[in-house]
Each structure stands twice: as C-alpha cells, then as structure tokens.
Amino acid sequence: SADTITYSAAISACEKGGQWQRALQLMKDMQDRGVPADTITYSAAISACQKGGQWQRALLLLDEMQDKGVPADPITYRAAIAACERGGQWQRGLLLVEHMQSRRMASTKM
C-alpha cells in the first residue's frame, strides 16, 4: 500500500504538472487512509496550489499542518509566500515572512 513517501512523490509530480486539484485529492486520500503527511508532502501540496493561483488553499494547508503539529520549513514558507504574491496578497505574504522570522527560520534564498 502507498506510504507517505509514495504520496509525497505523487503530489510533487502533480505540482510539477500544474495539477493542484489532483494534489489536493491525493492529500484527502492520504487522510482517508490514515497515511500521515509530513513537511515534504505539505510543501509539495502548497507549491501545487501556488502554481495554480490558489493562495487561499495554500494558506489553509499551512494552517492544517500547524494544527497537526507538522513542522513547516523554509521551503514550505517560501511556497506559501509565493502563493500570496501570485494572488496579489502581499500583506499576507509579509505576515508569513514575519511569522517565519519570529520562528527563527533561515529565510535565505528567498
């Protein structure tokens, strides 16, 4: 059966192919099957939403991962910030930068 690594790879492929809806469906499938999502899984799904112009969904995923205690890394934050930027939500993007910095994350290569 599929595990976290397999799902993460599939979600990453969806992200690269611009298939944000499919990425979110795979996230739901994981939840339904009790397969835990990790930082890599969420980062790929957030990136898929970013590329699809779905900034609201990207931020919902970021909230969800925090609710579940899954740590966000700089890659996760960069994807969420890029989603805000693409959606013209620069204030939200700035809030994410501040949040990331308050958590003492390296925001290099932004």
mmCIF file of N, CA, C and O in Angstrom:
data_model
loop_
_atom_site.group_PDB
_atom_site.id
_atom_site.type_symbol
_atom_site.label_atom_id
_atom_site.label_comp_id
_atom_site.label_asym_id
_atom_site.label_seq_id
_atom_site.Cartn_x
_atom_site.Cartn_y
_atom_site.Cartn_z
ATOM 1 N N SER A 1 0.840 -1.197 0.000
ATOM 2 C CA SER A 1 0.000 0.000 0.000
ATOM 3 C C SER A 1 0.876 1.248 0.000
ATOM 4 O O SER A 1 2.023 1.189 0.426
ATOM 5 N N ALA A 2 0.302 2.338 -0.442
ATOM 6 C CA ALA A 2 1.059 3.592 -0.562
ATOM 7 C C ALA A 2 1.389 4.156 0.816
ATOM 8 O O ALA A 2 0.584 4.095 1.729
ATOM 9 N N ASP A 3 2.598 4.693 0.941
ATOM 10 C CA ASP A 3 3.021 5.309 2.186
ATOM 11 C C ASP A 3 3.265 6.800 1.971
ATOM 12 O O ASP A 3 3.029 7.337 0.882
ATOM 13 N N THR A 4 3.742 7.455 3.013
ATOM 14 C CA THR A 4 3.965 8.904 2.950
ATOM 15 C C THR A 4 4.902 9.286 1.814
ATOM 16 O O THR A 4 4.636 10.250 1.082
ATOM 17 N N ILE A 5 5.987 8.526 1.644
ATOM 18 C CA ILE A 5 6.972 8.843 0.597
ATOM 19 C C ILE A 5 6.341 8.720 -0.786
ATOM 20 O O ILE A 5 6.542 9.584 -1.653
ATOM 21 N N THR A 6 5.559 7.673 -0.990
ATOM 22 C CA THR A 6 4.900 7.457 -2.285
ATOM 23 C C THR A 6 3.918 8.590 -2.590
ATOM 24 O O THR A 6 3.915 9.144 -3.701
ATOM 25 N N TYR A 7 3.098 8.922 -1.596
ATOM 26 C CA TYR A 7 2.145 10.022 -1.786
ATOM 27 C C TYR A 7 2.872 11.346 -2.032
ATOM 28 O O TYR A 7 2.475 12.127 -2.896
ATOM 29 N N SER A 8 3.932 11.592 -1.278
ATOM 30 C CA SER A 8 4.687 12.841 -1.451
ATOM 31 C C SER A 8 5.228 12.952 -2.874
ATOM 32 O O SER A 8 5.187 14.024 -3.485
ATOM 33 N N ALA A 9 5.740 11.839 -3.393
ATOM 34 C CA ALA A 9 6.269 11.822 -4.760
ATOM 35 C C ALA A 9 5.159 12.108 -5.774
ATOM 36 O O ALA A 9 5.351 12.868 -6.729
ATOM 37 N N ALA A 10 3.993 11.510 -5.555
ATOM 38 C CA ALA A 10 2.862 11.719 -6.460
ATOM 39 C C ALA A 10 2.378 13.179 -6.399
ATOM 40 O O ALA A 10 2.090 13.793 -7.432
ATOM 41 N N ILE A 11 2.317 13.739 -5.191
ATOM 42 C CA ILE A 11 1.882 15.134 -5.028
ATOM 43 C C ILE A 11 2.899 16.074 -5.663
ATOM 44 O O ILE A 11 2.538 17.050 -6.325
ATOM 45 N N SER A 12 4.171 15.752 -5.522
ATOM 46 C CA SER A 12 5.231 16.541 -6.149
ATOM 47 C C SER A 12 5.108 16.495 -7.674
ATOM 48 O O SER A 12 5.281 17.515 -8.347
ATOM 49 N N ALA A 13 4.767 15.328 -8.213
ATOM 50 C CA ALA A 13 4.562 15.200 -9.662
ATOM 51 C C ALA A 13 3.372 16.058 -10.105
ATOM 52 O O ALA A 13 3.433 16.718 -11.156
ATOM 53 N N CYS A 14 2.309 16.067 -9.294
ATOM 54 C CA CYS A 14 1.147 16.914 -9.599
ATOM 55 C C CYS A 14 1.547 18.380 -9.595
ATOM 56 O O CYS A 14 1.133 19.156 -10.463
ATOM 57 N N GLU A 15 2.357 18.760 -8.617
ATOM 58 C CA GLU A 15 2.829 20.141 -8.514
ATOM 59 C C GLU A 15 3.590 20.529 -9.781
ATOM 60 O O GLU A 15 3.328 21.558 -10.386
ATOM 61 N N LYS A 16 4.505 19.667 -10.205
ATOM 62 C CA LYS A 16 5.296 19.950 -11.409
ATOM 63 C C LYS A 16 4.428 20.013 -12.660
ATOM 64 O O LYS A 16 4.725 20.753 -13.584
ATOM 65 N N GLY A 17 3.342 19.235 -12.658
ATOM 66 C CA GLY A 17 2.448 19.203 -13.810
ATOM 67 C C GLY A 17 1.313 20.220 -13.751
ATOM 68 O O GLY A 17 0.441 20.219 -14.613
ATOM 69 N N GLY A 18 1.312 21.055 -12.716
ATOM 70 C CA GLY A 18 0.278 22.075 -12.589
ATOM 71 C C GLY A 18 -1.093 21.532 -12.226
ATOM 72 O O GLY A 18 -2.111 22.149 -12.511
ATOM 73 N N GLN A 19 -1.119 20.371 -11.581
ATOM 74 C CA GLN A 19 -2.389 19.710 -11.250
ATOM 75 C C GLN A 19 -2.729 19.898 -9.770
ATOM 76 O O GLN A 19 -2.700 18.951 -8.985
ATOM 77 N N TRP A 20 -3.066 21.118 -9.374
ATOM 78 C CA TRP A 20 -3.311 21.383 -7.952
ATOM 79 C C TRP A 20 -4.525 20.621 -7.419
ATOM 80 O O TRP A 20 -4.518 20.160 -6.282
ATOM 81 N N GLN A 21 -5.577 20.462 -8.258
ATOM 82 C CA GLN A 21 -6.761 19.740 -7.789
ATOM 83 C C GLN A 21 -6.412 18.291 -7.454
ATOM 84 O O GLN A 21 -6.859 17.754 -6.443
ATOM 85 N N ARG A 22 -5.605 17.677 -8.314
ATOM 86 C CA ARG A 22 -5.199 16.277 -8.092
ATOM 87 C C ARG A 22 -4.319 16.181 -6.845
ATOM 88 O O ARG A 22 -4.443 15.222 -6.074
ATOM 89 N N ALA A 23 -3.446 17.164 -6.636
ATOM 90 C CA ALA A 23 -2.595 17.174 -5.438
ATOM 91 C C ALA A 23 -3.460 17.200 -4.181
ATOM 92 O O ALA A 23 -3.209 16.453 -3.221
ATOM 93 N N LEU A 24 -4.500 18.044 -4.186
ATOM 94 C CA LEU A 24 -5.381 18.129 -3.015
ATOM 95 C C LEU A 24 -6.186 16.846 -2.832
ATOM 96 O O LEU A 24 -6.440 16.424 -1.702
ATOM 97 N N GLN A 25 -6.574 16.210 -3.945
ATOM 98 C CA GLN A 25 -7.293 14.935 -3.854
ATOM 99 C C GLN A 25 -6.390 13.861 -3.224
ATOM 100 O O GLN A 25 -6.843 13.067 -2.402
ATOM 101 N N LEU A 26 -5.113 13.869 -3.597
ATOM 102 C CA LEU A 26 -4.175 12.916 -3.003
ATOM 103 C C LEU A 26 -3.991 13.181 -1.506
ATOM 104 O O LEU A 26 -3.890 12.235 -0.710
ATOM 105 N N MET A 27 -3.985 14.453 -1.113
ATOM 106 C CA MET A 27 -3.905 14.787 0.318
ATOM 107 C C MET A 27 -5.125 14.226 1.056
ATOM 108 O O MET A 27 -4.998 13.665 2.142
ATOM 109 N N LYS A 28 -6.296 14.357 0.437
ATOM 110 C CA LYS A 28 -7.521 13.822 1.046
ATOM 111 C C LYS A 28 -7.463 12.294 1.115
ATOM 112 O O LYS A 28 -7.847 11.704 2.127
ATOM 113 N N ASP A 29 -6.976 11.671 0.057
ATOM 114 C CA ASP A 29 -6.833 10.209 0.053
ATOM 115 C C ASP A 29 -5.926 9.761 1.202
ATOM 116 O O ASP A 29 -6.216 8.770 1.876
ATOM 117 N N MET A 30 -4.836 10.482 1.402
ATOM 118 C CA MET A 30 -3.917 10.153 2.498
ATOM 119 C C MET A 30 -4.650 10.181 3.834
ATOM 120 O O MET A 30 -4.526 9.265 4.646
ATOM 121 N N GLN A 31 -5.406 11.264 4.040
ATOM 122 C CA GLN A 31 -6.157 11.420 5.284
ATOM 123 C C GLN A 31 -7.148 10.275 5.457
ATOM 124 O O GLN A 31 -7.223 9.671 6.528
ATOM 125 N N ASP A 32 -7.889 9.962 4.394
ATOM 126 C CA ASP A 32 -8.893 8.899 4.437
ATOM 127 C C ASP A 32 -8.276 7.544 4.770
ATOM 128 O O ASP A 32 -8.904 6.715 5.426
ATOM 129 N N ARG A 33 -7.040 7.324 4.307
ATOM 130 C CA ARG A 33 -6.366 6.039 4.523
ATOM 131 C C ARG A 33 -5.492 6.021 5.773
ATOM 132 O O ARG A 33 -4.841 5.017 6.057
ATOM 133 N N GLY A 34 -5.457 7.156 6.482
ATOM 134 C CA GLY A 34 -4.656 7.210 7.700
ATOM 135 C C GLY A 34 -3.157 7.267 7.462
ATOM 136 O O GLY A 34 -2.364 6.896 8.330
ATOM 137 N N VAL A 35 -2.769 7.714 6.266
ATOM 138 C CA VAL A 35 -1.339 7.862 5.949
ATOM 139 C C VAL A 35 -0.924 9.266 6.379
ATOM 140 O O VAL A 35 -1.496 10.249 5.914
ATOM 141 N N PRO A 36 0.056 9.382 7.283
ATOM 142 C CA PRO A 36 0.434 10.708 7.769
ATOM 143 C C PRO A 36 1.173 11.535 6.713
ATOM 144 O O PRO A 36 2.043 11.024 6.015
ATOM 145 N N ALA A 37 0.803 12.797 6.611
ATOM 146 C CA ALA A 37 1.502 13.733 5.723
ATOM 147 C C ALA A 37 2.642 14.369 6.513
ATOM 148 O O ALA A 37 2.475 14.684 7.688
ATOM 149 N N ASP A 38 3.780 14.555 5.858
ATOM 150 C CA ASP A 38 4.917 15.193 6.516
ATOM 151 C C ASP A 38 5.196 16.556 5.891
ATOM 152 O O ASP A 38 4.438 17.034 5.045
ATOM 153 N N THR A 39 6.283 17.173 6.319
ATOM 154 C CA THR A 39 6.644 18.505 5.823
ATOM 155 C C THR A 39 6.795 18.510 4.308
ATOM 156 O O THR A 39 6.322 19.434 3.629
ATOM 157 N N ILE A 40 7.405 17.470 3.757
ATOM 158 C CA ILE A 40 7.628 17.380 2.309
ATOM 159 C C ILE A 40 6.291 17.289 1.568
ATOM 160 O O ILE A 40 6.082 17.956 0.551
ATOM 161 N N THR A 41 5.375 16.494 2.105
ATOM 162 C CA THR A 41 4.054 16.334 1.492
ATOM 163 C C THR A 41 3.326 17.671 1.429
ATOM 164 O O THR A 41 2.811 18.075 0.375
ATOM 165 N N TYR A 42 3.273 18.337 2.582
ATOM 166 C CA TYR A 42 2.583 19.632 2.644
ATOM 167 C C TYR A 42 3.257 20.670 1.752
ATOM 168 O O TYR A 42 2.578 21.437 1.075
ATOM 169 N N SER A 43 4.571 20.701 1.755
ATOM 170 C CA SER A 43 5.290 21.683 0.929
ATOM 171 C C SER A 43 4.949 21.495 -0.550
ATOM 172 O O SER A 43 4.718 22.471 -1.274
ATOM 173 N N ALA A 44 4.909 20.233 -0.992
ATOM 174 C CA ALA A 44 4.571 19.944 -2.393
ATOM 175 C C ALA A 44 3.138 20.368 -2.702
ATOM 176 O O ALA A 44 2.865 20.953 -3.762
ATOM 177 N N ALA A 45 2.210 20.094 -1.779
ATOM 178 C CA ALA A 45 0.803 20.463 -2.000
ATOM 179 C C ALA A 45 0.637 21.986 -2.011
ATOM 180 O O ALA A 45 -0.104 22.529 -2.840
ATOM 181 N N ILE A 46 1.339 22.673 -1.108
ATOM 182 C CA ILE A 46 1.277 24.135 -1.067
ATOM 183 C C ILE A 46 1.865 24.711 -2.355
ATOM 184 O O ILE A 46 1.315 25.653 -2.928
ATOM 185 N N SER A 47 2.958 24.131 -2.831
ATOM 186 C CA SER A 47 3.554 24.572 -4.100
ATOM 187 C C SER A 47 2.596 24.357 -5.269
ATOM 188 O O SER A 47 2.504 25.195 -6.166
ATOM 189 N N ALA A 48 1.889 23.225 -5.258
ATOM 190 C CA ALA A 48 0.906 22.955 -6.318
ATOM 191 C C ALA A 48 -0.180 24.024 -6.309
ATOM 192 O O ALA A 48 -0.578 24.527 -7.367
ATOM 193 N N CYS A 49 -0.646 24.398 -5.116
ATOM 194 C CA CYS A 49 -1.664 25.450 -5.007
ATOM 195 C C CYS A 49 -1.107 26.794 -5.468
ATOM 196 O O CYS A 49 -1.800 27.554 -6.150
ATOM 197 N N GLN A 50 0.127 27.058 -5.117
ATOM 198 C CA GLN A 50 0.778 28.304 -5.527
ATOM 199 C C GLN A 50 0.809 28.399 -7.052
ATOM 200 O O GLN A 50 0.420 29.400 -7.634
ATOM 201 N N LYS A 51 1.249 27.327 -7.698
ATOM 202 C CA LYS A 51 1.341 27.330 -9.166
ATOM 203 C C LYS A 51 -0.026 27.437 -9.819
ATOM 204 O O LYS A 51 -0.150 27.951 -10.930
ATOM 205 N N GLY A 52 -1.063 26.955 -9.114
ATOM 206 C CA GLY A 52 -2.419 27.035 -9.637
ATOM 207 C C GLY A 52 -3.138 28.327 -9.270
ATOM 208 O O GLY A 52 -4.324 28.466 -9.550
ATOM 209 N N GLY A 53 -2.427 29.238 -8.614
ATOM 210 C CA GLY A 53 -3.037 30.508 -8.225
ATOM 211 C C GLY A 53 -4.040 30.380 -7.088
ATOM 212 O O GLY A 53 -4.922 31.228 -6.921
ATOM 213 N N GLN A 54 -3.898 29.332 -6.296
ATOM 214 C CA GLN A 54 -4.849 29.039 -5.217
ATOM 215 C C GLN A 54 -4.265 29.436 -3.859
ATOM 216 O O GLN A 54 -3.976 28.596 -3.012
ATOM 217 N N TRP A 55 -4.088 30.746 -3.637
ATOM 218 C CA TRP A 55 -3.427 31.196 -2.408
ATOM 219 C C TRP A 55 -4.229 30.848 -1.157
ATOM 220 O O TRP A 55 -3.640 30.496 -0.129
ATOM 221 N N GLN A 56 -5.570 30.901 -1.249
ATOM 222 C CA GLN A 56 -6.383 30.573 -0.066
ATOM 223 C C GLN A 56 -6.154 29.125 0.353
ATOM 224 O O GLN A 56 -5.998 28.824 1.538
ATOM 225 N N ARG A 57 -6.142 28.225 -0.633
ATOM 226 C CA ARG A 57 -5.929 26.807 -0.327
ATOM 227 C C ARG A 57 -4.521 26.571 0.222
ATOM 228 O O ARG A 57 -4.322 25.745 1.107
ATOM 229 N N ALA A 58 -3.542 27.297 -0.314
ATOM 230 C CA ALA A 58 -2.171 27.182 0.185
ATOM 231 C C ALA A 58 -2.109 27.549 1.664
ATOM 232 O O ALA A 58 -1.486 26.839 2.469
ATOM 233 N N LEU A 59 -2.784 28.642 2.035
ATOM 234 C CA LEU A 59 -2.768 29.067 3.441
ATOM 235 C C LEU A 59 -3.553 28.113 4.332
ATOM 236 O O LEU A 59 -3.172 27.876 5.482
ATOM 237 N N LEU A 60 -4.631 27.534 3.803
ATOM 238 C CA LEU A 60 -5.376 26.530 4.568
ATOM 239 C C LEU A 60 -4.501 25.306 4.861
ATOM 240 O O LEU A 60 -4.543 24.756 5.965
ATOM 241 N N LEU A 61 -3.718 24.899 3.877
ATOM 242 C CA LEU A 61 -2.803 23.775 4.087
ATOM 243 C C LEU A 61 -1.741 24.115 5.135
ATOM 244 O O LEU A 61 -1.407 23.273 5.984
ATOM 245 N N LEU A 62 -1.225 25.333 5.093
ATOM 246 C CA LEU A 62 -0.237 25.766 6.085
ATOM 247 C C LEU A 62 -0.847 25.737 7.487
ATOM 248 O O LEU A 62 -0.231 25.228 8.434
ATOM 249 N N ASP A 63 -2.088 26.223 7.612
ATOM 250 C CA ASP A 63 -2.789 26.173 8.909
ATOM 251 C C ASP A 63 -3.005 24.738 9.356
ATOM 252 O O ASP A 63 -2.815 24.403 10.527
ATOM 253 N N GLU A 64 -3.415 23.893 8.417
ATOM 254 C CA GLU A 64 -3.698 22.491 8.735
ATOM 255 C C GLU A 64 -2.450 21.790 9.260
ATOM 256 O O GLU A 64 -2.500 21.062 10.250
ATOM 257 N N MET A 65 -1.320 22.035 8.590
ATOM 258 C CA MET A 65 -0.102 21.348 9.038
ATOM 259 C C MET A 65 0.300 21.819 10.424
ATOM 260 O O MET A 65 0.754 21.023 11.242
ATOM 261 N N GLN A 66 0.100 23.102 10.718
ATOM 262 C CA GLN A 66 0.419 23.603 12.051
ATOM 263 C C GLN A 66 -0.523 23.008 13.089
ATOM 264 O O GLN A 66 -0.090 22.633 14.176
ATOM 265 N N ASP A 67 -1.808 22.873 12.742
ATOM 266 C CA ASP A 67 -2.785 22.251 13.647
ATOM 267 C C ASP A 67 -2.405 20.804 13.961
ATOM 268 O O ASP A 67 -2.640 20.324 15.070
ATOM 269 N N LYS A 68 -1.817 20.127 12.973
ATOM 270 C CA LYS A 68 -1.451 18.715 13.154
ATOM 271 C C LYS A 68 -0.052 18.537 13.728
ATOM 272 O O LYS A 68 0.416 17.409 13.898
ATOM 273 N N GLY A 69 0.631 19.657 13.989
ATOM 274 C CA GLY A 69 1.971 19.567 14.570
ATOM 275 C C GLY A 69 3.051 19.163 13.585
ATOM 276 O O GLY A 69 4.117 18.702 13.982
ATOM 277 N N VAL A 70 2.777 19.324 12.289
ATOM 278 C CA VAL A 70 3.775 19.031 11.259
ATOM 279 C C VAL A 70 4.617 20.296 11.079
ATOM 280 O O VAL A 70 4.074 21.356 10.783
ATOM 281 N N PRO A 71 5.925 20.212 11.288
ATOM 282 C CA PRO A 71 6.742 21.430 11.201
ATOM 283 C C PRO A 71 6.865 21.973 9.779
ATOM 284 O O PRO A 71 7.060 21.222 8.832
ATOM 285 N N ALA A 72 6.721 23.282 9.667
ATOM 286 C CA ALA A 72 6.935 23.962 8.383
ATOM 287 C C ALA A 72 8.403 24.351 8.302
ATOM 288 O O ALA A 72 8.992 24.768 9.299
ATOM 289 N N ASP A 73 8.994 24.179 7.131
ATOM 290 C CA ASP A 73 10.392 24.576 6.945
ATOM 291 C C ASP A 73 10.447 25.771 5.993
ATOM 292 O O ASP A 73 9.407 26.228 5.500
ATOM 293 N N PRO A 74 11.631 26.317 5.735
ATOM 294 C CA PRO A 74 11.701 27.473 4.827
ATOM 295 C C PRO A 74 11.092 27.214 3.447
ATOM 296 O O PRO A 74 10.502 28.122 2.856
ATOM 297 N N ILE A 75 11.195 25.982 2.954
ATOM 298 C CA ILE A 75 10.610 25.649 1.644
ATOM 299 C C ILE A 75 9.087 25.792 1.699
ATOM 300 O O ILE A 75 8.464 26.341 0.790
ATOM 301 N N THR A 76 8.492 25.321 2.796
ATOM 302 C CA THR A 76 7.040 25.427 2.980
ATOM 303 C C THR A 76 6.621 26.893 2.971
ATOM 304 O O THR A 76 5.669 27.275 2.289
ATOM 305 N N TYR A 77 7.344 27.699 3.755
ATOM 306 C CA TYR A 77 7.010 29.121 3.848
ATOM 307 C C TYR A 77 7.215 29.836 2.518
ATOM 308 O O TYR A 77 6.392 30.667 2.131
ATOM 309 N N ARG A 78 8.295 29.506 1.819
ATOM 310 C CA ARG A 78 8.531 30.156 0.514
ATOM 311 C C ARG A 78 7.376 29.869 -0.444
ATOM 312 O O ARG A 78 6.935 30.753 -1.176
ATOM 313 N N ALA A 79 6.899 28.630 -0.438
ATOM 314 C CA ALA A 79 5.777 28.270 -1.318
ATOM 315 C C ALA A 79 4.520 29.041 -0.927
ATOM 316 O O ALA A 79 3.800 29.557 -1.803
ATOM 317 N N ALA A 80 4.239 29.141 0.370
ATOM 318 C CA ALA A 80 3.047 29.865 0.831
ATOM 319 C C ALA A 80 3.169 31.358 0.523
ATOM 320 O O ALA A 80 2.193 31.995 0.093
ATOM 321 N N ILE A 81 4.361 31.924 0.725
ATOM 322 C CA ILE A 81 4.591 33.341 0.429
ATOM 323 C C ILE A 81 4.442 33.599 -1.069
ATOM 324 O O ILE A 81 3.822 34.580 -1.489
ATOM 325 N N ALA A 82 4.971 32.686 -1.884
ATOM 326 C CA ALA A 82 4.846 32.816 -3.342
ATOM 327 C C ALA A 82 3.378 32.737 -3.768
ATOM 328 O O ALA A 82 2.950 33.432 -4.695
ATOM 329 N N ALA A 83 2.594 31.890 -3.078
ATOM 330 C CA ALA A 83 1.164 31.791 -3.383
ATOM 331 C C ALA A 83 0.468 33.122 -3.092
ATOM 332 O O ALA A 83 -0.363 33.584 -3.883
ATOM 333 N N CYS A 84 0.835 33.741 -1.967
ATOM 334 C CA CYS A 84 0.262 35.054 -1.625
ATOM 335 C C CYS A 84 0.661 36.104 -2.655
ATOM 336 O O CYS A 84 -0.171 36.901 -3.103
ATOM 337 N N GLU A 85 1.922 36.072 -3.037
ATOM 338 C CA GLU A 85 2.427 37.028 -4.031
ATOM 339 C C GLU A 85 1.662 36.880 -5.344
ATOM 340 O O GLU A 85 1.199 37.861 -5.921
ATOM 341 N N ARG A 86 1.510 35.642 -5.790
ATOM 342 C CA ARG A 86 0.814 35.387 -7.053
ATOM 343 C C ARG A 86 -0.644 35.835 -6.996
ATOM 344 O O ARG A 86 -1.201 36.261 -7.998
ATOM 345 N N GLY A 87 -1.228 35.725 -5.796
ATOM 346 C CA GLY A 87 -2.621 36.130 -5.628
ATOM 347 C C GLY A 87 -2.798 37.600 -5.301
ATOM 348 O O GLY A 87 -3.908 38.028 -4.990
ATOM 349 N N GLY A 88 -1.708 38.371 -5.339
ATOM 350 C CA GLY A 88 -1.789 39.794 -5.032
ATOM 351 C C GLY A 88 -2.028 40.079 -3.555
ATOM 352 O O GLY A 88 -2.480 41.157 -3.184
ATOM 353 N N GLN A 89 -1.717 39.094 -2.719
ATOM 354 C CA GLN A 89 -1.948 39.203 -1.270
ATOM 355 C C GLN A 89 -0.643 39.529 -0.552
ATOM 356 O O GLN A 89 -0.172 38.790 0.303
ATOM 357 N N TRP A 90 -0.046 40.665 -0.898
ATOM 358 C CA TRP A 90 1.280 40.972 -0.360
ATOM 359 C C TRP A 90 1.274 41.170 1.150
ATOM 360 O O TRP A 90 2.241 40.829 1.822
ATOM 361 N N GLN A 91 0.155 41.696 1.719
ATOM 362 C CA GLN A 91 0.112 41.868 3.176
ATOM 363 C C GLN A 91 0.207 40.512 3.878
ATOM 364 O O GLN A 91 0.926 40.363 4.868
ATOM 365 N N ARG A 92 -0.523 39.537 3.347
ATOM 366 C CA ARG A 92 -0.468 38.188 3.931
ATOM 367 C C ARG A 92 0.931 37.594 3.777
ATOM 368 O O ARG A 92 1.425 36.913 4.671
ATOM 369 N N GLY A 93 1.541 37.843 2.624
ATOM 370 C CA GLY A 93 2.906 37.371 2.399
ATOM 371 C C GLY A 93 3.870 37.957 3.411
ATOM 372 O O GLY A 93 4.717 37.249 3.958
ATOM 373 N N LEU A 94 3.725 39.258 3.685
ATOM 374 C CA LEU A 94 4.586 39.903 4.684
ATOM 375 C C LEU A 94 4.363 39.313 6.068
ATOM 376 O O LEU A 94 5.323 39.112 6.825
ATOM 377 N N LEU A 95 3.112 39.018 6.405
ATOM 378 C CA LEU A 95 2.822 38.390 7.699
ATOM 379 C C LEU A 95 3.502 37.028 7.815
ATOM 380 O O LEU A 95 4.017 36.671 8.878
ATOM 381 N N LEU A 96 3.512 36.287 6.718
ATOM 382 C CA LEU A 96 4.184 34.985 6.730
ATOM 383 C C LEU A 96 5.690 35.144 6.907
ATOM 384 O O LEU A 96 6.321 34.365 7.628
ATOM 385 N N VAL A 97 6.273 36.150 6.260
ATOM 386 C CA VAL A 97 7.708 36.419 6.428
ATOM 387 C C VAL A 97 7.993 36.724 7.895
ATOM 388 O O VAL A 97 8.932 36.177 8.486
ATOM 389 N N GLU A 98 7.150 37.581 8.494
ATOM 390 C CA GLU A 98 7.338 37.924 9.906
ATOM 391 C C GLU A 98 7.186 36.692 10.788
ATOM 392 O O GLU A 98 7.955 36.487 11.728
ATOM 393 N N HIS A 99 6.192 35.867 10.490
ATOM 394 C CA HIS A 99 5.963 34.644 11.268
ATOM 395 C C HIS A 99 7.165 33.708 11.150
ATOM 396 O O HIS A 99 7.621 33.142 12.141
ATOM 397 N N MET A 100 7.662 33.566 9.936
ATOM 398 C CA MET A 100 8.818 32.707 9.702
ATOM 399 C C MET A 100 10.030 33.225 10.481
ATOM 400 O O MET A 100 10.728 32.459 11.131
ATOM 401 N N GLN A 101 10.253 34.536 10.433
ATOM 402 C CA GLN A 101 11.396 35.114 11.133
ATOM 403 C C GLN A 101 11.228 35.005 12.642
ATOM 404 O O GLN A 101 12.201 34.773 13.356
ATOM 405 N N SER A 102 9.998 35.129 13.124
ATOM 406 C CA SER A 102 9.770 35.009 14.561
ATOM 407 C C SER A 102 10.054 33.595 15.047
ATOM 408 O O SER A 102 10.365 33.373 16.206
ATOM 409 N N ARG A 103 9.949 32.637 14.147
ATOM 410 C CA ARG A 103 10.281 31.240 14.483
ATOM 411 C C ARG A 103 11.742 30.953 14.218
ATOM 412 O O ARG A 103 12.174 29.817 14.218
ATOM 413 N N ARG A 104 12.501 32.002 13.951
ATOM 414 C CA ARG A 104 13.950 31.919 13.735
ATOM 415 C C ARG A 104 14.328 30.962 12.609
ATOM 416 O O ARG A 104 15.263 30.186 12.709
ATOM 417 N N MET A 105 13.570 31.046 11.522
ATOM 418 C CA MET A 105 13.888 30.206 10.370
ATOM 419 C C MET A 105 14.814 30.963 9.449
ATOM 420 O O MET A 105 14.688 32.176 9.283
ATOM 421 N N ALA A 106 15.699 30.259 8.848
ATOM 422 C CA ALA A 106 16.586 30.878 7.854
ATOM 423 C C ALA A 106 15.759 31.183 6.618
ATOM 424 O O ALA A 106 15.235 30.275 5.987
ATOM 425 N N SER A 107 15.644 32.443 6.288
ATOM 426 C CA SER A 107 14.869 32.825 5.110
ATOM 427 C C SER A 107 15.807 33.141 3.949
ATOM 428 O O SER A 107 15.551 34.022 3.155
ATOM 429 N N THR A 108 16.899 32.411 3.898
ATOM 430 C CA THR A 108 17.858 32.618 2.818
ATOM 431 C C THR A 108 17.271 32.089 1.517
ATOM 432 O O THR A 108 16.369 31.283 1.502
ATOM 433 N N LYS A 109 17.833 32.561 0.426
ATOM 434 C CA LYS A 109 17.432 32.143 -0.928
ATOM 435 C C LYS A 109 15.979 32.467 -1.221
ATOM 436 O O LYS A 109 15.325 31.752 -1.944
ATOM 437 N N MET A 110 15.453 33.517 -0.603
ATOM 438 C CA MET A 110 14.082 33.932 -0.931
ATOM 439 C C MET A 110 14.202 34.856 -2.085
ATOM 440 O O MET A 110 13.721 35.088 -2.961
#
